[in-house]
Amino acid sequence: MSASDPKAPASSPAGERIAKKLSRAGVASRREAERMIDAGRVGVNGKIITSPALNVTDTDTITVDGAPITPPEPARLWMFHKPIGLVSTDSDEKGRETIYSALPDDMPRVMSVGRLDINSEGLLLLTNDGGIKRQLELPSTGWLRRYRVRVNGRPTDAQLDPLRKGVTVDGETFQPMSVTLDRQQGANAWLTVGIREGRNREIRRALGEVDLAVNRLIRISYGPFQLGELKSGTVEEIRRKIMRDQLGLPPEDDTPTKPTQATRQRKPRPPQAKSKSGPKTGPRSTPKSGGHRPPRPRR
């Protein structure tokens, strides 16, 4: 915004950064909002802005592509069981179907917390609040993501041990992973893998480094939130009070929000005792898989 504009909110340190405001309103993540600003799509008080270094308050009028943004709704969080074949982006340059085309029609505008690639399935968190998205994605928060992974071959503990120490693939070093060999099933083996960063195709690339090809990958938990028995392609909303308790957010009036169709309110499952065939038990704060097992492959 021009410094000569008498309405420019940048003249006051009050309020919050424009990208954060857009993120909280569910328009886009902060980084995506900054790109929208660079592209000249955002206006404040009738002026197109060109820099995200701008503070705004509730008295400022903000537009995106000429349309006013709506006031932010209370923060909400959903669990979506992503099927194989969907991409976790708003749009795809190759014309592939996205996760958003599979959501109920009455879902509000939401953003995905991280991504699952097109050939991966399982738990994908969705939120209407950019601050929650950022909190869940930051590497510094260390949210544990756990996966059931099927690989071709007969892996041994010795073969998997480098993953537990941290491997470097194409110059990129991955943090140590928790890896448990669960069972051998014919020519394939099932593993449980836990990671805390979630880099692009991290598990596939790391297992490839120890000569194991992944042929199925299912995310079964993200922090305390469990996939459980949630059916493929369906959504469940997490109660706002549970969400705030789990994320350490200050309490608020937990007035029920009208649920979306195909959505049930659900608490994260409490930790269960370790089974003989299941993954190893970690610290008490480490969530368990909730007993989810993938279906047997077709013969």
Short mmCIF file of C-alpha atoms in Angstrom, two decimals:
data_model
loop_
_atom_site.label_atom_id
_atom_site.label_comp_id
_atom_site.label_asym_id
_atom_site.label_seq_id
_atom_site.Cartn_x
_atom_site.Cartn_y
_atom_site.Cartn_z
CA MET A 1 0.00 0.00 0.00
CA SER A 2 1.22 3.50 -0.82
CA ALA A 3 2.58 5.43 2.18
CA SER A 4 0.57 8.44 0.99
CA ASP A 5 -2.72 6.66 1.52
CA PRO A 6 -4.27 8.20 4.65
CA LYS A 7 -6.14 4.97 5.34
CA ALA A 8 -3.07 2.77 5.20
CA PRO A 9 -3.15 0.54 8.27
CA ALA A 10 0.65 0.18 8.09
CA SER A 11 0.92 3.57 9.79
CA SER A 12 -0.06 1.89 13.06
CA PRO A 13 1.56 -1.15 14.72
CA ALA A 14 -1.85 -2.23 16.01
CA GLY A 15 -3.64 -5.24 14.57
CA GLU A 16 -1.98 -8.17 12.85
CA ARG A 17 -0.11 -8.88 9.64
CA ILE A 18 -2.27 -9.04 6.54
CA ALA A 19 -1.11 -12.57 5.63
CA LYS A 20 -2.01 -13.81 9.12
CA LYS A 21 -5.43 -12.14 8.84
CA LEU A 22 -6.08 -13.87 5.51
CA SER A 23 -4.91 -17.16 6.95
CA ARG A 24 -7.18 -16.91 10.00
CA ALA A 25 -10.11 -16.14 7.68
CA GLY A 26 -9.47 -19.42 5.87
CA VAL A 27 -8.50 -17.75 2.59
CA ALA A 28 -5.09 -19.41 2.34
CA SER A 29 -2.03 -20.33 4.36
CA ARG A 30 0.30 -17.46 5.26
CA ARG A 31 2.76 -18.39 2.56
CA GLU A 32 0.01 -18.70 -0.05
CA ALA A 33 -1.47 -15.38 1.12
CA GLU A 34 1.90 -13.70 0.59
CA ARG A 35 1.98 -15.08 -2.95
CA MET A 36 -1.52 -13.70 -3.54
CA ILE A 37 -0.33 -10.29 -2.33
CA ASP A 38 2.70 -10.43 -4.65
CA ALA A 39 0.31 -11.22 -7.52
CA GLY A 40 -1.75 -8.09 -6.80
CA ARG A 41 -4.88 -9.99 -5.77
CA VAL A 42 -5.33 -8.42 -2.32
CA GLY A 43 -6.67 -4.97 -1.51
CA VAL A 44 -6.99 -3.00 1.73
CA ASN A 45 -9.37 -0.04 1.97
CA GLY A 46 -9.76 0.10 -1.79
CA LYS A 47 -6.05 -0.03 -2.62
CA ILE A 48 -4.16 -3.01 -4.04
CA ILE A 49 -1.24 -3.86 -1.79
CA THR A 50 2.11 -5.18 -2.96
CA SER A 51 3.82 -6.12 0.30
CA PRO A 52 2.80 -8.43 3.15
CA ALA A 53 4.63 -6.12 5.59
CA LEU A 54 1.36 -4.52 6.57
CA ASN A 55 -0.72 -4.55 9.75
CA VAL A 56 -4.51 -4.50 9.56
CA THR A 57 -7.29 -4.25 12.12
CA ASP A 58 -10.95 -5.21 12.17
CA THR A 59 -11.84 -1.72 10.90
CA ASP A 60 -9.96 -2.25 7.62
CA THR A 61 -11.78 -3.54 4.54
CA ILE A 62 -9.86 -6.41 2.94
CA THR A 63 -10.65 -7.86 -0.47
CA VAL A 64 -9.34 -10.78 -2.48
CA ASP A 65 -9.89 -10.61 -6.23
CA GLY A 66 -12.24 -7.69 -5.55
CA ALA A 67 -14.50 -9.58 -3.13
CA PRO A 68 -14.51 -8.76 0.63
CA ILE A 69 -13.29 -11.53 2.87
CA THR A 70 -15.68 -12.83 5.50
CA PRO A 71 -14.91 -12.51 9.21
CA PRO A 72 -13.04 -15.56 10.52
CA GLU A 73 -15.24 -18.33 11.89
CA PRO A 74 -14.32 -20.22 15.06
CA ALA A 75 -11.38 -22.53 14.43
CA ARG A 76 -12.43 -26.04 13.42
CA LEU A 77 -10.59 -29.26 12.61
CA TRP A 78 -11.65 -32.32 10.61
CA MET A 79 -10.21 -35.75 9.91
CA PHE A 80 -10.47 -36.99 6.32
CA HIS A 81 -9.65 -40.51 5.19
CA LYS A 82 -7.95 -39.70 1.90
CA PRO A 83 -8.29 -42.40 -0.75
CA ILE A 84 -5.60 -43.24 -3.29
CA GLY A 85 -5.87 -41.21 -6.50
CA LEU A 86 -6.51 -37.73 -5.07
CA VAL A 87 -3.96 -34.91 -4.91
CA SER A 88 -3.75 -32.71 -1.80
CA THR A 89 -3.78 -29.35 -3.60
CA ASP A 90 -6.42 -26.75 -4.49
CA SER A 91 -5.89 -27.41 -8.19
CA ASP A 92 -3.69 -29.64 -10.30
CA GLU A 93 -1.86 -28.64 -13.45
CA LYS A 94 -2.36 -32.15 -14.82
CA GLY A 95 -6.11 -32.04 -14.27
CA ARG A 96 -6.14 -34.78 -11.63
CA GLU A 97 -8.94 -34.92 -9.07
CA THR A 98 -8.18 -33.16 -5.77
CA ILE A 99 -9.23 -33.92 -2.21
CA TYR A 100 -11.54 -30.90 -2.28
CA SER A 101 -13.75 -32.41 -4.98
CA ALA A 102 -14.35 -35.38 -2.66
CA LEU A 103 -15.48 -33.37 0.39
CA PRO A 104 -19.15 -32.85 1.36
CA ASP A 105 -20.84 -29.93 -0.40
CA ASP A 106 -21.59 -28.11 2.84
CA MET A 107 -17.99 -28.12 4.08
CA PRO A 108 -16.63 -24.59 4.63
CA ARG A 109 -13.43 -23.52 2.94
CA VAL A 110 -10.64 -25.61 4.45
CA MET A 111 -6.91 -26.15 4.09
CA SER A 112 -5.05 -29.41 4.42
CA VAL A 113 -2.49 -29.86 7.19
CA GLY A 114 0.48 -31.10 5.19
CA ARG A 115 -0.11 -33.44 2.28
CA LEU A 116 -0.38 -37.04 1.25
CA ASP A 117 0.85 -37.84 -2.24
CA ILE A 118 -1.50 -39.23 -4.87
CA ASN A 119 -0.52 -42.85 -4.18
CA SER A 120 -0.82 -42.55 -0.38
CA GLU A 121 -3.97 -42.88 1.72
CA GLY A 122 -5.17 -42.45 5.25
CA LEU A 123 -5.53 -39.63 7.75
CA LEU A 124 -5.41 -36.07 6.42
CA LEU A 125 -6.30 -33.23 8.79
CA LEU A 126 -8.29 -30.28 7.44
CA THR A 127 -8.84 -26.91 9.10
CA ASN A 128 -10.47 -23.56 8.39
CA ASP A 129 -7.81 -21.72 10.43
CA GLY A 130 -4.37 -20.93 9.05
CA GLY A 131 -2.88 -20.54 12.52
CA ILE A 132 -3.80 -24.12 13.43
CA LYS A 133 -2.46 -25.35 10.08
CA ARG A 134 0.86 -23.64 10.79
CA GLN A 135 1.04 -24.97 14.35
CA LEU A 136 0.45 -28.54 13.23
CA GLU A 137 2.96 -28.34 10.37
CA LEU A 138 5.91 -26.60 12.02
CA PRO A 139 8.86 -28.99 12.46
CA SER A 140 9.57 -27.36 15.83
CA THR A 141 6.30 -28.71 17.25
CA GLY A 142 7.43 -32.28 16.46
CA TRP A 143 4.00 -33.83 15.88
CA LEU A 144 4.47 -37.57 15.37
CA ARG A 145 2.98 -38.97 12.15
CA ARG A 146 2.57 -42.75 12.09
CA TYR A 147 2.11 -44.93 9.01
CA ARG A 148 1.39 -48.52 8.11
CA VAL A 149 3.71 -49.31 5.21
CA ARG A 150 3.77 -52.35 2.95
CA VAL A 151 7.04 -53.09 1.21
CA ASN A 152 8.09 -55.73 -1.27
CA GLY A 153 10.72 -58.08 0.11
CA ARG A 154 11.80 -59.62 3.39
CA PRO A 155 13.31 -56.79 5.43
CA THR A 156 15.42 -57.48 8.50
CA ASP A 157 16.13 -55.31 11.54
CA ALA A 158 19.68 -54.86 10.30
CA GLN A 159 18.36 -53.55 6.98
CA LEU A 160 16.00 -51.12 8.73
CA ASP A 161 18.50 -49.91 11.31
CA PRO A 162 19.95 -47.06 9.16
CA LEU A 163 16.47 -45.47 9.08
CA ARG A 164 16.46 -45.37 12.88
CA LYS A 165 19.74 -43.45 12.83
CA GLY A 166 18.81 -41.10 10.00
CA VAL A 167 19.66 -41.46 6.31
CA THR A 168 20.69 -38.99 3.62
CA VAL A 169 18.98 -39.26 0.23
CA ASP A 170 20.11 -37.10 -2.72
CA GLY A 171 21.83 -34.72 -0.31
CA GLU A 172 18.80 -34.39 1.98
CA THR A 173 19.16 -35.74 5.52
CA PHE A 174 16.10 -37.21 7.20
CA GLN A 175 15.68 -37.30 10.95
CA PRO A 176 15.75 -40.73 12.63
CA MET A 177 12.52 -42.66 12.16
CA SER A 178 10.85 -45.20 14.41
CA VAL A 179 10.52 -48.40 12.36
CA THR A 180 8.91 -51.66 13.47
CA LEU A 181 8.69 -54.85 11.41
CA ASP A 182 5.15 -56.08 12.10
CA ARG A 183 4.70 -59.17 9.94
CA GLN A 184 5.68 -60.90 6.74
CA GLN A 185 2.81 -61.57 4.34
CA GLY A 186 3.93 -63.60 1.36
CA ALA A 187 6.30 -61.57 -0.79
CA ASN A 188 5.46 -58.39 1.17
CA ALA A 189 6.10 -57.16 4.69
CA TRP A 190 4.14 -54.69 6.83
CA LEU A 191 6.01 -52.01 8.80
CA THR A 192 4.93 -49.29 11.21
CA VAL A 193 6.90 -46.09 10.61
CA GLY A 194 6.87 -42.89 12.67
CA ILE A 195 8.27 -39.55 11.49
CA ARG A 196 8.22 -36.00 12.86
CA GLU A 197 9.03 -33.86 9.81
CA GLY A 198 6.92 -35.13 6.93
CA ARG A 199 9.11 -34.03 4.03
CA ASN A 200 8.13 -34.70 0.44
CA ARG A 201 7.81 -38.49 -0.10
CA GLU A 202 10.07 -38.96 2.92
CA ILE A 203 9.14 -42.54 3.77
CA ARG A 204 9.21 -43.81 0.18
CA ARG A 205 12.59 -42.21 -0.45
CA ALA A 206 14.11 -43.38 2.84
CA LEU A 207 12.97 -46.98 2.36
CA GLY A 208 14.21 -46.88 -1.22
CA GLU A 209 17.63 -45.97 0.16
CA VAL A 210 17.72 -49.37 1.94
CA ASP A 211 16.46 -51.16 -1.19
CA LEU A 212 12.81 -51.53 -0.13
CA ALA A 213 10.03 -50.53 -2.53
CA VAL A 214 6.81 -49.22 -0.95
CA ASN A 215 3.64 -50.54 -2.58
CA ARG A 216 1.14 -49.25 -0.02
CA LEU A 217 1.33 -46.40 2.50
CA ILE A 218 -1.42 -45.50 4.99
CA ARG A 219 -1.18 -42.69 7.51
CA ILE A 220 -2.84 -43.93 10.70
CA SER A 221 -2.27 -40.99 13.05
CA TYR A 222 -1.16 -37.39 13.21
CA GLY A 223 -0.24 -36.38 16.74
CA PRO A 224 -3.11 -37.47 19.02
CA PHE A 225 -5.60 -37.80 16.17
CA GLN A 226 -6.24 -41.37 15.01
CA LEU A 227 -7.61 -42.74 11.74
CA GLY A 228 -9.29 -45.60 13.61
CA GLU A 229 -12.25 -47.03 11.70
CA LEU A 230 -12.93 -43.92 9.62
CA LYS A 231 -13.99 -45.18 6.20
CA SER A 232 -12.14 -44.20 3.05
CA GLY A 233 -13.47 -40.97 1.52
CA THR A 234 -15.34 -39.83 4.63
CA VAL A 235 -14.89 -36.92 7.04
CA GLU A 236 -15.27 -36.51 10.79
CA GLU A 237 -15.16 -33.24 12.67
CA ILE A 238 -13.22 -33.10 15.92
CA ARG A 239 -15.08 -31.33 18.72
CA ARG A 240 -13.75 -27.82 19.19
CA LYS A 241 -13.09 -28.35 22.89
CA ILE A 242 -11.12 -31.52 22.18
CA MET A 243 -9.22 -29.72 19.42
CA ARG A 244 -8.28 -26.84 21.70
CA ASP A 245 -7.27 -29.15 24.54
CA GLN A 246 -5.04 -31.22 22.27
CA LEU A 247 -3.42 -28.17 20.66
CA GLY A 248 -2.97 -26.29 23.93
CA LEU A 249 -5.18 -23.39 22.82
CA PRO A 250 -7.00 -21.15 25.33
CA PRO A 251 -10.58 -22.24 26.11
CA GLU A 252 -13.53 -20.63 24.41
CA ASP A 253 -17.29 -20.93 24.37
CA ASP A 254 -17.78 -24.40 22.90
CA THR A 255 -21.08 -23.58 21.24
CA PRO A 256 -21.92 -26.47 18.92
CA THR A 257 -21.26 -25.75 15.26
CA LYS A 258 -23.65 -27.16 12.70
CA PRO A 259 -21.89 -30.34 11.51
CA THR A 260 -21.27 -30.95 7.85
CA GLN A 261 -23.01 -33.82 6.10
CA ALA A 262 -21.13 -37.12 6.32
CA THR A 263 -19.41 -35.75 9.40
CA ARG A 264 -19.61 -37.11 12.93
CA GLN A 265 -18.07 -35.51 16.01
CA ARG A 266 -15.43 -37.75 17.46
CA LYS A 267 -12.77 -37.76 20.16
CA PRO A 268 -9.26 -39.09 19.51
CA ARG A 269 -9.08 -42.66 20.79
CA PRO A 270 -7.22 -43.18 24.07
CA PRO A 271 -3.95 -45.12 23.88
CA GLN A 272 -4.35 -48.88 23.90
CA ALA A 273 -2.08 -51.55 25.25
CA LYS A 274 0.60 -52.83 22.95
CA SER A 275 -0.35 -55.99 21.08
CA LYS A 276 2.12 -58.77 20.40
CA SER A 277 2.05 -58.12 16.66
CA GLY A 278 1.72 -54.33 16.82
CA PRO A 279 4.32 -51.57 16.86
CA LYS A 280 6.63 -51.00 19.82
CA THR A 281 5.35 -48.81 22.60
CA GLY A 282 6.98 -45.37 22.81
CA PRO A 283 6.76 -42.71 25.53
CA ARG A 284 3.41 -42.23 27.22
CA SER A 285 2.79 -39.07 25.18
CA THR A 286 3.23 -40.98 21.91
CA PRO A 287 -0.19 -41.80 20.39
CA LYS A 288 -1.02 -45.34 19.38
CA SER A 289 -2.40 -46.49 16.08
CA GLY A 290 -5.88 -47.23 17.44
CA GLY A 291 -5.72 -50.82 16.17
CA HIS A 292 -6.14 -49.88 12.52
CA ARG A 293 -5.05 -52.65 10.16
CA PRO A 294 -5.21 -52.42 6.37
CA PRO A 295 -7.35 -54.97 4.53
CA ARG A 296 -5.74 -58.10 3.15
CA PRO A 297 -4.60 -57.64 -0.46
CA ARG A 298 -6.60 -59.26 -3.19
CA ARG A 299 -5.15 -62.36 -4.68
#
